[in-house]
């Protein structure tokens, strides 16, 4: 093989690895949001699609003419640790009302290549009024308009909606605001990642609360792993068939590597017995190491589990330590008392620790100086730690996970903890 051929092969491997990490961080990549990244994915789409399908069982759809790439991440253990977030209000997570409005709005947009914010609001009013399971949407009230704007801004961030004239935020102040949108219905239909359509799991509204977990399981049920006699809908849970050895091995590979590449840290204690046997087998370890190398990560393997490090920070959607918010700074500061309490801390102890931080730094965290400020600060800091895989709740106590001991506070400057620094040990 010539020197030039070697150089070209090495360049392709580097580009594929970079594109893998880019898509892991941004499963919906558009040419408007990142033209350079999208061009890289478009150019290497075939090896990328092969890698994601073999490694994680995820499909990659690249539409060069429409200018987007969609990686459909499917998880067999859906959770609420990655909620939709508002582009305003400090990126607070969506509440139930906003999720309802998101679903109704998306359904109405499918038949509207162009619309105004007023016309769309009227359609949502009619749709919610016609469904007895939904609370009616009333744009007369400001909180309702704020929730609607949060939904529209989220869809704008996905490039499903593009403003032609006007500004979405003006609707918060007045329901008479004039905003014109162009709708990309094709991209809108690509947003759901579940392999089973929600409409196929339809149950009476009054049964949804009792069967919610069952419905979530039905949404992510994949026929290729076997065990499903019918078409993968929720009713097939009672008509299962035996999976073949090949199907079981495929499920084990995908279930382990999905979590490895999608979660901050993968603990051995969180793996099922067959998953742990797979990842410690000769074949499993070879596949794991090869996949990690192909994606350009560094693998940290310890007695407690596995952690991937991206030396370029491309796949890192949330950083820790991070001083971009008060809660993130508090999370780093709270690691010290949490690590010093192997049995964990009760909510009352955490609230006291939050109060101690407020006393130590009197000019910091002004938004938490109210009566309930210390408990709120501790609660939000713990949420940051949970999302980073550094803490979890056990029997009513917050307990640090092994990866938490990688970090320590090195200094705080005269400006207070907003300038706190942490490093990895």
PDB file of N, CA, C and O in Angstrom, residues 296-342:
ATOM      1  N   UNK A 296     -12.704   7.337  18.272  1.00  0.00           N
ATOM      2  CA  UNK A 296     -11.750   8.356  18.697  1.00  0.00           C
ATOM      3  C   UNK A 296     -11.806   8.693  20.175  1.00  0.00           C
ATOM      4  O   UNK A 296     -11.302   9.744  20.587  1.00  0.00           O
ATOM      5  N   UNK A 297     -12.395   7.801  20.982  1.00  0.00           N
ATOM      6  CA  UNK A 297     -12.443   8.016  22.433  1.00  0.00           C
ATOM      7  C   UNK A 297     -11.247   7.361  23.113  1.00  0.00           C
ATOM      8  O   UNK A 297     -10.589   6.482  22.550  1.00  0.00           O
ATOM      9  N   UNK A 298     -11.009   7.773  24.350  1.00  0.00           N
ATOM     10  CA  UNK A 298     -10.095   7.079  25.238  1.00  0.00           C
ATOM     11  C   UNK A 298     -10.937   6.330  26.263  1.00  0.00           C
ATOM     12  O   UNK A 298     -11.874   6.896  26.831  1.00  0.00           O
ATOM     13  N   UNK A 299     -10.623   5.059  26.491  1.00  0.00           N
ATOM     14  CA  UNK A 299     -11.408   4.224  27.400  1.00  0.00           C
ATOM     15  C   UNK A 299     -10.744   4.165  28.766  1.00  0.00           C
ATOM     16  O   UNK A 299      -9.572   3.816  28.881  1.00  0.00           O
ATOM     17  N   UNK A 300     -11.495   4.549  29.789  1.00  0.00           N
ATOM     18  CA  UNK A 300     -11.067   4.351  31.172  1.00  0.00           C
ATOM     19  C   UNK A 300     -11.824   3.145  31.716  1.00  0.00           C
ATOM     20  O   UNK A 300     -13.045   3.172  31.828  1.00  0.00           O
ATOM     21  N   UNK A 301     -11.107   2.098  32.028  1.00  0.00           N
ATOM     22  CA  UNK A 301     -11.733   0.888  32.573  1.00  0.00           C
ATOM     23  C   UNK A 301     -11.225   0.664  33.986  1.00  0.00           C
ATOM     24  O   UNK A 301     -10.021   0.525  34.214  1.00  0.00           O
ATOM     25  N   UNK A 302     -12.147   0.643  34.934  1.00  0.00           N
ATOM     26  CA  UNK A 302     -11.781   0.446  36.328  1.00  0.00           C
ATOM     27  C   UNK A 302     -12.647  -0.664  36.919  1.00  0.00           C
ATOM     28  O   UNK A 302     -13.542  -1.186  36.251  1.00  0.00           O
ATOM     29  N   UNK A 303     -12.363  -0.992  38.152  1.00  0.00           N
ATOM     30  CA  UNK A 303     -13.098  -2.086  38.787  1.00  0.00           C
ATOM     31  C   UNK A 303     -14.593  -1.796  38.837  1.00  0.00           C
ATOM     32  O   UNK A 303     -15.420  -2.707  38.764  1.00  0.00           O
ATOM     33  N   UNK A 304     -14.965  -0.494  38.958  1.00  0.00           N
ATOM     34  CA  UNK A 304     -16.378  -0.142  39.090  1.00  0.00           C
ATOM     35  C   UNK A 304     -17.105  -0.046  37.757  1.00  0.00           C
ATOM     36  O   UNK A 304     -18.327  -0.145  37.707  1.00  0.00           O
ATOM     37  N   UNK A 305     -16.365   0.195  36.656  1.00  0.00           N
ATOM     38  CA  UNK A 305     -17.051   0.330  35.390  1.00  0.00           C
ATOM     39  C   UNK A 305     -16.200   0.956  34.305  1.00  0.00           C
ATOM     40  O   UNK A 305     -14.961   0.902  34.341  1.00  0.00           O
ATOM     41  N   UNK A 306     -16.897   1.589  33.344  1.00  0.00           N
ATOM     42  CA  UNK A 306     -16.239   2.115  32.149  1.00  0.00           C
ATOM     43  C   UNK A 306     -16.632   3.580  31.949  1.00  0.00           C
ATOM     44  O   UNK A 306     -17.757   3.977  32.244  1.00  0.00           O
ATOM     45  N   UNK A 307     -15.698   4.328  31.394  1.00  0.00           N
ATOM     46  CA  UNK A 307     -15.954   5.735  31.112  1.00  0.00           C
ATOM     47  C   UNK A 307     -15.198   6.115  29.854  1.00  0.00           C
ATOM     48  O   UNK A 307     -14.026   5.742  29.684  1.00  0.00           O
ATOM     49  N   UNK A 308     -15.859   6.826  28.951  1.00  0.00           N
ATOM     50  CA  UNK A 308     -15.221   7.279  27.718  1.00  0.00           C
ATOM     51  C   UNK A 308     -14.829   8.740  27.844  1.00  0.00           C
ATOM     52  O   UNK A 308     -15.611   9.560  28.317  1.00  0.00           O
ATOM     53  N   UNK A 309     -13.630   9.054  27.401  1.00  0.00           N
ATOM     54  CA  UNK A 309     -13.131  10.426  27.417  1.00  0.00           C
ATOM     55  C   UNK A 309     -12.894  10.864  25.978  1.00  0.00           C
ATOM     56  O   UNK A 309     -12.195  10.180  25.221  1.00  0.00           O
ATOM     57  N   UNK A 310     -13.494  11.976  25.608  1.00  0.00           N
ATOM     58  CA  UNK A 310     -13.275  12.553  24.288  1.00  0.00           C
ATOM     59  C   UNK A 310     -12.173  13.600  24.413  1.00  0.00           C
ATOM     60  O   UNK A 310     -12.394  14.668  24.985  1.00  0.00           O
ATOM     61  N   UNK A 311     -10.979  13.336  23.898  1.00  0.00           N
ATOM     62  CA  UNK A 311      -9.873  14.296  24.064  1.00  0.00           C
ATOM     63  C   UNK A 311     -10.131  15.638  23.412  1.00  0.00           C
ATOM     64  O   UNK A 311      -9.534  16.642  23.808  1.00  0.00           O
ATOM     65  N   UNK A 312     -11.036  15.669  22.440  1.00  0.00           N
ATOM     66  CA  UNK A 312     -11.348  16.919  21.747  1.00  0.00           C
ATOM     67  C   UNK A 312     -12.627  17.578  22.244  1.00  0.00           C
ATOM     68  O   UNK A 312     -12.966  18.673  21.801  1.00  0.00           O
ATOM     69  N   UNK A 313     -13.357  16.911  23.124  1.00  0.00           N
ATOM     70  CA  UNK A 313     -14.585  17.479  23.667  1.00  0.00           C
ATOM     71  C   UNK A 313     -15.721  17.600  22.668  1.00  0.00           C
ATOM     72  O   UNK A 313     -16.691  18.316  22.909  1.00  0.00           O
ATOM     73  N   UNK A 314     -15.650  16.885  21.557  1.00  0.00           N
ATOM     74  CA  UNK A 314     -16.679  17.001  20.511  1.00  0.00           C
ATOM     75  C   UNK A 314     -17.988  16.368  20.962  1.00  0.00           C
ATOM     76  O   UNK A 314     -19.073  16.916  20.732  1.00  0.00           O
ATOM     77  N   UNK A 315     -17.902  15.207  21.604  1.00  0.00           N
ATOM     78  CA  UNK A 315     -19.108  14.474  21.999  1.00  0.00           C
ATOM     79  C   UNK A 315     -19.659  14.923  23.334  1.00  0.00           C
ATOM     80  O   UNK A 315     -20.661  14.386  23.799  1.00  0.00           O
ATOM     81  N   UNK A 316     -19.029  15.894  23.957  1.00  0.00           N
ATOM     82  CA  UNK A 316     -19.433  16.332  25.288  1.00  0.00           C
ATOM     83  C   UNK A 316     -20.533  17.377  25.184  1.00  0.00           C
ATOM     84  O   UNK A 316     -20.277  18.523  24.821  1.00  0.00           O
ATOM     85  N   UNK A 317     -21.779  16.969  25.486  1.00  0.00           N
ATOM     86  CA  UNK A 317     -22.883  17.928  25.418  1.00  0.00           C
ATOM     87  C   UNK A 317     -23.038  18.684  26.725  1.00  0.00           C
ATOM     88  O   UNK A 317     -23.508  19.823  26.744  1.00  0.00           O
ATOM     89  N   UNK A 318     -22.655  18.074  27.849  1.00  0.00           N
ATOM     90  CA  UNK A 318     -22.707  18.729  29.157  1.00  0.00           C
ATOM     91  C   UNK A 318     -21.368  18.499  29.851  1.00  0.00           C
ATOM     92  O   UNK A 318     -20.912  17.360  29.956  1.00  0.00           O
ATOM     93  N   UNK A 319     -20.753  19.567  30.313  1.00  0.00           N
ATOM     94  CA  UNK A 319     -19.429  19.463  30.925  1.00  0.00           C
ATOM     95  C   UNK A 319     -19.521  19.461  32.447  1.00  0.00           C
ATOM     96  O   UNK A 319     -20.409  20.058  33.030  1.00  0.00           O
ATOM     97  N   UNK A 320     -18.560  18.791  33.042  1.00  0.00           N
ATOM     98  CA  UNK A 320     -18.391  18.824  34.493  1.00  0.00           C
ATOM     99  C   UNK A 320     -16.912  18.625  34.792  1.00  0.00           C
ATOM    100  O   UNK A 320     -16.303  17.698  34.270  1.00  0.00           O
ATOM    101  N   UNK A 321     -16.319  19.502  35.632  1.00  0.00           N
ATOM    102  CA  UNK A 321     -16.881  20.695  36.278  1.00  0.00           C
ATOM    103  C   UNK A 321     -17.223  21.782  35.261  1.00  0.00           C
ATOM    104  O   UNK A 321     -16.654  21.830  34.181  1.00  0.00           O
ATOM    105  N   UNK A 322     -18.118  22.669  35.674  1.00  0.00           N
ATOM    106  CA  UNK A 322     -18.596  23.710  34.786  1.00  0.00           C
ATOM    107  C   UNK A 322     -19.097  24.876  35.630  1.00  0.00           C
ATOM    108  O   UNK A 322     -19.815  24.666  36.612  1.00  0.00           O
ATOM    109  N   UNK A 323     -18.701  26.089  35.269  1.00  0.00           N
ATOM    110  CA  UNK A 323     -19.114  27.252  36.060  1.00  0.00           C
ATOM    111  C   UNK A 323     -20.116  28.131  35.330  1.00  0.00           C
ATOM    112  O   UNK A 323     -20.231  29.318  35.595  1.00  0.00           O
ATOM    113  N   UNK A 324     -20.884  27.520  34.394  1.00  0.00           N
ATOM    114  CA  UNK A 324     -21.831  28.302  33.619  1.00  0.00           C
ATOM    115  C   UNK A 324     -23.132  28.577  34.357  1.00  0.00           C
ATOM    116  O   UNK A 324     -23.954  29.350  33.872  1.00  0.00           O
ATOM    117  N   UNK A 325     -23.348  27.947  35.506  1.00  0.00           N
ATOM    118  CA  UNK A 325     -24.552  28.221  36.281  1.00  0.00           C
ATOM    119  C   UNK A 325     -24.245  28.032  37.761  1.00  0.00           C
ATOM    120  O   UNK A 325     -23.295  27.324  38.136  1.00  0.00           O
ATOM    121  N   UNK A 326     -25.058  28.643  38.596  1.00  0.00           N
ATOM    122  CA  UNK A 326     -24.877  28.528  40.041  1.00  0.00           C
ATOM    123  C   UNK A 326     -25.013  27.081  40.504  1.00  0.00           C
ATOM    124  O   UNK A 326     -24.239  26.603  41.340  1.00  0.00           O
ATOM    125  N   UNK A 327     -25.982  26.357  39.940  1.00  0.00           N
ATOM    126  CA  UNK A 327     -26.207  24.975  40.356  1.00  0.00           C
ATOM    127  C   UNK A 327     -25.003  24.097  40.019  1.00  0.00           C
ATOM    128  O   UNK A 327     -24.655  23.181  40.784  1.00  0.00           O
ATOM    129  N   UNK A 328     -24.341  24.360  38.911  1.00  0.00           N
ATOM    130  CA  UNK A 328     -23.189  23.543  38.519  1.00  0.00           C
ATOM    131  C   UNK A 328     -21.982  23.816  39.410  1.00  0.00           C
ATOM    132  O   UNK A 328     -21.206  22.909  39.721  1.00  0.00           O
ATOM    133  N   UNK A 329     -21.834  25.081  39.797  1.00  0.00           N
ATOM    134  CA  UNK A 329     -20.763  25.400  40.747  1.00  0.00           C
ATOM    135  C   UNK A 329     -21.053  24.735  42.088  1.00  0.00           C
ATOM    136  O   UNK A 329     -20.171  24.138  42.723  1.00  0.00           O
ATOM    137  N   UNK A 330     -22.308  24.812  42.529  1.00  0.00           N
ATOM    138  CA  UNK A 330     -22.693  24.188  43.801  1.00  0.00           C
ATOM    139  C   UNK A 330     -22.502  22.677  43.758  1.00  0.00           C
ATOM    140  O   UNK A 330     -22.145  22.057  44.771  1.00  0.00           O
ATOM    141  N   UNK A 331     -22.719  22.071  42.605  1.00  0.00           N
ATOM    142  CA  UNK A 331     -22.537  20.626  42.479  1.00  0.00           C
ATOM    143  C   UNK A 331     -21.089  20.239  42.776  1.00  0.00           C
ATOM    144  O   UNK A 331     -20.820  19.261  43.480  1.00  0.00           O
ATOM    145  N   UNK A 332     -20.149  21.001  42.238  1.00  0.00           N
ATOM    146  CA  UNK A 332     -18.741  20.725  42.513  1.00  0.00           C
ATOM    147  C   UNK A 332     -18.425  20.930  43.989  1.00  0.00           C
ATOM    148  O   UNK A 332     -17.714  20.125  44.614  1.00  0.00           O
ATOM    149  N   UNK A 333     -18.972  21.993  44.573  1.00  0.00           N
ATOM    150  CA  UNK A 333     -18.716  22.273  45.988  1.00  0.00           C
ATOM    151  C   UNK A 333     -19.325  21.208  46.906  1.00  0.00           C
ATOM    152  O   UNK A 333     -18.765  20.884  47.955  1.00  0.00           O
ATOM    153  N   UNK A 334     -20.478  20.664  46.514  1.00  0.00           N
ATOM    154  CA  UNK A 334     -21.144  19.663  47.354  1.00  0.00           C
ATOM    155  C   UNK A 334     -20.478  18.289  47.275  1.00  0.00           C
ATOM    156  O   UNK A 334     -20.752  17.421  48.112  1.00  0.00           O
ATOM    157  N   UNK A 335     -19.629  18.082  46.282  1.00  0.00           N
ATOM    158  CA  UNK A 335     -18.969  16.784  46.175  1.00  0.00           C
ATOM    159  C   UNK A 335     -18.105  16.491  47.401  1.00  0.00           C
ATOM    160  O   UNK A 335     -17.990  15.341  47.828  1.00  0.00           O
ATOM    161  N   UNK A 336     -17.505  17.530  47.974  1.00  0.00           N
ATOM    162  CA  UNK A 336     -16.630  17.316  49.127  1.00  0.00           C
ATOM    163  C   UNK A 336     -17.375  16.718  50.316  1.00  0.00           C
ATOM    164  O   UNK A 336     -16.980  15.656  50.831  1.00  0.00           O
ATOM    165  N   UNK A 337     -18.477  17.326  50.782  1.00  0.00           N
ATOM    166  CA  UNK A 337     -19.198  16.701  51.905  1.00  0.00           C
ATOM    167  C   UNK A 337     -19.838  15.375  51.523  1.00  0.00           C
ATOM    168  O   UNK A 337     -19.931  14.464  52.359  1.00  0.00           O
ATOM    169  N   UNK A 338     -20.260  15.224  50.268  1.00  0.00           N
ATOM    170  CA  UNK A 338     -20.864  13.958  49.858  1.00  0.00           C
ATOM    171  C   UNK A 338     -19.827  12.832  49.847  1.00  0.00           C
ATOM    172  O   UNK A 338     -20.107  11.717  50.289  1.00  0.00           O
ATOM    173  N   UNK A 339     -18.642  13.116  49.353  1.00  0.00           N
ATOM    174  CA  UNK A 339     -17.597  12.092  49.321  1.00  0.00           C
ATOM    175  C   UNK A 339     -17.130  11.737  50.730  1.00  0.00           C
ATOM    176  O   UNK A 339     -16.638  10.632  50.969  1.00  0.00           O
ATOM    177  N   UNK A 340     -17.287  12.676  51.658  1.00  0.00           N
ATOM    178  CA  UNK A 340     -16.895  12.420  53.043  1.00  0.00           C
ATOM    179  C   UNK A 340     -17.968  11.663  53.813  1.00  0.00           C
ATOM    180  O   UNK A 340     -17.777  11.338  54.995  1.00  0.00           O
ATOM    181  N   UNK A 341     -19.103  11.385  53.167  1.00  0.00           N
ATOM    182  CA  UNK A 341     -20.206  10.668  53.821  1.00  0.00           C
ATOM    183  C   UNK A 341     -20.543   9.424  53.009  1.00  0.00           C
ATOM    184  O   UNK A 341     -21.469   9.447  52.183  1.00  0.00           O
ATOM    185  N   UNK A 342     -19.790   8.342  53.174  1.00  0.00           N
ATOM    186  CA  UNK A 342     -20.010   7.132  52.361  1.00  0.00           C
ATOM    187  C   UNK A 342     -21.429   6.592  52.447  1.00  0.00           C
ATOM    188  O   UNK A 342     -21.923   5.989  51.494  1.00  0.00           O
TER     189      UNK A 342
END
